[in-house]
Protein backbone atom coordinates (compact mmCIF):
# COMPACT_ATOMS: atom_id res chain seq x y z
CA MET A 1 -12.16 3.43 -23.32
CA PRO A 2 -11.09 0.44 -22.89
CA GLN A 3 -13.30 -1.77 -20.45
CA VAL A 4 -12.85 -4.23 -18.07
CA THR A 5 -12.32 -8.00 -18.43
CA LEU A 6 -15.23 -9.55 -16.52
CA ARG A 7 -12.20 -12.58 -16.34
CA GLN A 8 -9.69 -9.83 -15.01
CA LEU A 9 -11.73 -8.75 -12.46
CA ARG A 10 -12.48 -12.42 -11.50
CA ASP A 11 -9.11 -13.15 -11.23
CA LEU A 12 -8.56 -10.14 -8.03
CA PRO A 13 -8.24 -12.08 -5.10
CA LEU A 14 -10.51 -9.51 -2.97
CA LEU A 15 -13.22 -10.50 -5.52
CA GLY A 16 -12.36 -14.57 -5.73
CA CYS A 17 -15.40 -14.71 -2.88
CA ILE A 18 -17.86 -12.94 -5.21
CA GLU A 19 -20.01 -14.50 -7.45
CA ASP A 20 -20.56 -13.95 -11.13
CA LYS A 21 -23.55 -11.78 -11.22
CA THR A 22 -22.20 -9.15 -9.14
CA LEU A 23 -19.16 -9.01 -10.29
CA GLU A 24 -21.05 -8.47 -13.64
CA LEU A 25 -23.06 -5.69 -12.32
CA ILE A 26 -19.43 -4.08 -11.72
CA ARG A 27 -17.76 -4.68 -14.70
CA GLU A 28 -21.29 -2.52 -15.73
CA LYS A 29 -20.15 -0.10 -13.61
CA VAL A 30 -16.70 0.34 -14.10
CA VAL A 31 -14.01 2.17 -16.01
CA ILE A 32 -10.50 2.14 -15.99
CA LYS A 33 -7.86 4.84 -15.60
CA LYS A 34 -4.38 4.28 -15.90
CA LEU A 35 -1.57 6.31 -13.68
CA LYS A 36 1.42 7.27 -14.89
CA LYS A 37 4.98 6.87 -11.93
CA LEU A 38 4.40 9.65 -9.09
CA GLN A 39 0.78 11.00 -11.73
CA MET A 40 -1.51 12.23 -8.61
CA LEU A 41 -4.87 10.68 -8.65
CA PHE A 42 -6.00 12.65 -6.02
CA GLY A 43 -4.96 15.05 -3.36
CA GLU A 44 -5.97 15.99 0.20
CA ARG A 45 -8.61 17.39 0.98
CA GLU A 46 -10.56 15.61 -2.64
CA CYS A 47 -13.70 14.97 -2.71
CA LEU A 48 -14.23 12.17 -4.08
CA ASP A 49 -17.25 10.75 -5.84
CA ASN A 50 -15.70 7.04 -6.89
CA ILE A 51 -13.82 4.14 -5.35
CA TYR A 52 -10.54 3.77 -6.80
CA ILE A 53 -9.15 -0.55 -7.38
CA VAL A 54 -5.55 -1.69 -7.90
CA LEU A 55 -6.17 -3.33 -11.09
CA GLU A 56 -2.53 -3.83 -11.15
CA GLY A 57 0.75 -2.15 -9.88
CA LYS A 58 0.81 -0.44 -7.46
CA VAL A 59 -0.09 3.06 -5.77
CA SER A 60 1.31 5.18 -2.60
CA MET A 61 -1.02 6.81 0.39
CA TYR A 62 0.94 9.56 1.80
CA ARG A 63 0.06 12.70 3.66
CA LEU A 64 2.58 15.86 3.81
CA SER A 65 3.88 17.71 6.84
CA GLU A 66 3.04 21.14 7.59
CA ARG A 67 6.93 21.46 6.29
CA GLY A 68 5.98 20.06 3.21
CA GLN A 69 7.88 16.82 4.08
CA LYS A 70 5.98 13.39 3.05
CA ARG A 71 5.39 10.65 5.05
CA VAL A 72 4.08 7.22 3.35
CA ILE A 73 1.47 5.35 5.30
CA TYR A 74 0.80 2.04 2.42
CA ILE A 75 2.02 0.92 -0.64
CA LEU A 76 -0.95 -0.50 -1.82
CA ASN A 77 -0.35 -3.10 -4.49
CA LYS A 78 -2.87 -5.57 -6.29
CA ALA A 79 -6.30 -5.79 -5.69
CA GLU A 80 -6.67 -3.45 -3.25
CA ILE A 81 -8.98 -1.40 -2.36
CA ILE A 82 -7.33 2.84 -1.69
CA ASN A 83 -10.64 4.90 -0.95
CA GLU A 84 -12.95 2.74 0.75
CA VAL A 85 -13.63 5.21 3.61
CA ASN A 86 -14.06 7.68 1.42
CA PHE A 87 -17.96 5.79 1.47
CA ASP A 88 -18.06 8.59 4.15
CA ASN A 89 -19.11 12.17 2.51
CA TYR A 90 -16.32 13.28 3.93
CA THR A 91 -12.54 15.05 1.73
CA SER A 92 -9.87 13.56 0.93
CA SER A 93 -7.71 12.87 4.08
CA ILE A 94 -4.85 11.88 2.38
CA ASN A 95 -2.85 11.81 -1.26
CA CYS A 96 -2.32 9.11 -3.52
CA GLU A 97 0.01 8.57 -6.34
CA GLY A 98 1.46 6.01 -9.17
CA PHE A 99 4.26 4.92 -6.72
CA GLU A 100 4.65 2.33 -10.51
CA ASP A 101 2.91 2.60 -13.98
CA SER A 102 -0.27 0.75 -12.71
CA VAL A 103 -4.24 0.70 -14.47
CA ILE A 104 -7.16 1.38 -11.49
CA ILE A 105 -9.92 0.51 -12.05
CA SER A 106 -13.03 3.81 -10.66
CA ILE A 107 -16.20 3.34 -9.81
CA SER A 108 -18.98 5.66 -8.01
CA LYS A 109 -19.95 5.26 -4.54
CA VAL A 110 -23.59 5.39 -5.03
CA ASP A 111 -23.33 2.49 -8.18
CA LEU A 112 -21.31 0.44 -5.32
CA LEU A 113 -23.49 0.20 -3.01
CA SER A 114 -26.35 -0.17 -5.36
CA ILE A 115 -24.82 -3.57 -5.63
CA MET A 116 -23.32 -3.90 -2.01
CA LYS A 117 -27.04 -4.18 -1.03
CA GLN A 118 -27.86 -6.74 -3.52
CA ASP A 119 -24.97 -9.08 -2.42
CA PHE A 120 -23.96 -9.40 1.17
CA LYS A 121 -20.55 -11.29 0.46
CA LEU A 122 -19.16 -8.14 -1.60
CA THR A 123 -20.40 -5.80 1.22
CA GLU A 124 -17.51 -8.32 3.76
CA VAL A 125 -15.24 -7.48 1.59
CA ILE A 126 -14.64 -4.25 1.84
CA LEU A 127 -15.43 -3.79 5.86
CA TYR A 128 -12.59 -6.78 5.21
CA SER A 129 -10.39 -4.54 3.14
CA MET A 130 -10.55 -1.22 5.73
CA SER A 131 -10.48 -3.33 9.12
CA LYS A 132 -7.00 -5.21 7.39
CA LYS A 133 -5.88 -1.29 6.73
CA ILE A 134 -7.07 -0.22 10.58
CA ARG A 135 -4.64 -3.23 11.81
CA ARG A 136 -1.66 -1.32 9.35
CA LEU A 137 -1.94 1.89 11.44
CA TYR A 138 -2.44 0.38 14.15
CA ARG A 139 1.26 -1.32 13.53
CA GLN A 140 1.94 1.77 12.23
CA ILE A 141 1.68 3.38 15.83
CA LYS A 142 2.85 1.66 17.23
CA ASN A 143 5.50 1.59 16.20
CA THR A 144 6.15 5.71 15.98
CA VAL A 145 7.04 5.61 19.71
CA PRO A 146 9.99 6.55 20.58
CA THR A 147 13.37 3.86 19.60
CA LYS A 148 16.37 3.82 17.70
CA MET A 149 16.13 4.49 15.13
CA ASP A 150 18.22 1.53 13.11
CA LYS A 151 15.08 -0.19 14.95
CA ARG A 152 12.66 1.36 13.72
CA VAL A 153 14.48 1.21 9.98
CA ALA A 154 15.15 -2.90 10.69
CA ALA A 155 11.45 -3.42 11.76
CA LYS A 156 10.19 -1.97 8.07
CA LEU A 157 12.24 -3.73 5.78
CA TRP A 158 11.23 -6.88 7.34
CA LYS A 159 7.68 -6.08 7.20
CA LEU A 160 8.86 -5.12 3.60
CA SER A 161 10.45 -8.29 2.80
CA LYS A 162 7.74 -10.26 4.12
CA ASP A 163 5.25 -8.24 0.88
CA TYR A 164 7.82 -8.55 -1.49
CA GLY A 165 10.83 -10.80 -0.48
CA VAL A 166 12.10 -13.01 -2.88
CA GLU A 167 14.51 -16.30 -1.75
CA THR A 168 18.12 -15.87 -3.17
CA PRO A 169 21.45 -17.01 -2.01
CA GLU A 170 22.46 -14.52 -0.21
CA GLY A 171 19.12 -14.22 1.98
CA VAL A 172 15.86 -12.15 0.94
CA LEU A 173 15.15 -10.02 -1.65
CA ILE A 174 12.58 -6.91 -1.74
CA ASP A 175 11.98 -6.61 -5.09
CA VAL A 176 10.98 -3.44 -5.42
CA LYS A 177 12.88 -0.50 -5.75
CA ILE A 178 12.68 1.61 -3.21
CA SER A 179 15.16 4.33 -2.61
CA ILE A 180 16.67 5.45 0.36
CA THR A 181 14.93 8.89 0.09
CA TYR A 182 11.44 7.22 -0.15
CA LEU A 183 12.34 4.41 3.06
CA ALA A 184 13.23 7.78 4.44
CA ASP A 185 9.15 9.43 3.07
CA MET A 186 8.11 6.27 4.88
CA LEU A 187 9.13 6.70 8.70
CA GLY A 188 8.80 10.18 8.07
CA SER A 189 13.31 10.71 8.81
CA SER A 190 15.27 12.35 6.77
CA ARG A 191 18.21 10.31 4.39
CA GLU A 192 20.55 11.35 6.26
CA THR A 193 19.00 9.73 9.70
CA ILE A 194 17.94 6.53 6.93
CA SER A 195 21.74 6.38 6.02
CA ARG A 196 23.36 6.00 8.64
CA ALA A 197 20.39 3.22 10.35
CA LEU A 198 20.70 1.56 7.09
CA LYS A 199 24.18 1.81 8.06
CA GLU A 200 24.68 0.09 11.18
CA LEU A 201 22.29 -2.69 9.69
CA GLU A 202 24.93 -3.37 7.30
CA ASN A 203 27.89 -3.34 9.46
CA MET A 204 25.93 -5.67 11.33
CA ASP A 205 24.77 -7.93 8.45
CA MET A 206 21.13 -7.89 9.04
CA VAL A 207 21.19 -5.31 5.97
CA LYS A 208 23.18 -5.87 1.81
CA ILE A 209 21.91 -3.55 -0.98
CA GLU A 210 22.67 -4.12 -3.51
CA HIS A 211 21.49 -2.53 -7.11
CA ARG A 212 19.10 0.49 -5.48
CA LYS A 213 17.09 -3.11 -3.92
CA PHE A 214 17.53 -4.76 -0.55
CA ILE A 215 19.04 -7.70 0.66
CA VAL A 216 17.85 -8.93 4.63
CA ASP A 217 18.10 -11.16 7.17
CA ARG A 218 14.75 -11.64 8.40
CA GLU A 219 15.37 -13.68 11.56
CA LYS A 220 18.74 -11.37 12.17
CA LEU A 221 15.73 -8.16 11.79
CA SER A 222 13.10 -9.45 13.70
CA GLY A 223 15.25 -10.36 16.64
CA TYR A 224 16.85 -7.34 16.62
CA PHE A 225 13.73 -5.09 16.49
CA LYS A 226 11.94 -6.81 19.12
CA SER A 227 14.87 -6.98 20.84
CA VAL A 228 14.84 -5.10 24.08
């Protein structure tokens, strides 16, 4: 089984402030796992003994409704911790699958906790990661307040353009393949409803769809979804 190198760990922004001696302790304990697109890493109500970090690629975190409809909570990128919430001994409350072909590093909770006791800076990194996710959840809760769907779509596209945006002559390209169906999963709605909302945004010259990717006017989107 391939092993992660010290350089790979050092190149992760998440661990950039960690001393080499701590990184070496981590390196000795982690294993690499390759995850295909749509392959499950773990499921809801599963007992997890390991903590996972994205080394390459992206993963999708989602819940299923009682009707089996997928609601995407996060897309996590390189260097993000996937399941630090599982330091407790409860089962997983979310599903995780590959958003694209990815490489994941895995370390047992027992080993990671032991290393955290030796280096408080690592503990701070874990706490920061958890607080970042909590803040993202707060924003999502705010966006569940009843409002027009086209404004919710505008807000989501604005956030995606902030995370994955690339400037082009036509506007900001969201440089990740997000289908209309996946966007519906992110917003907990139907594909048909999202298609109608996107059409409204297109008619207002806020969004273009080319080659299954979105090009947006961030300033217009921001002004629209923040308007009363």
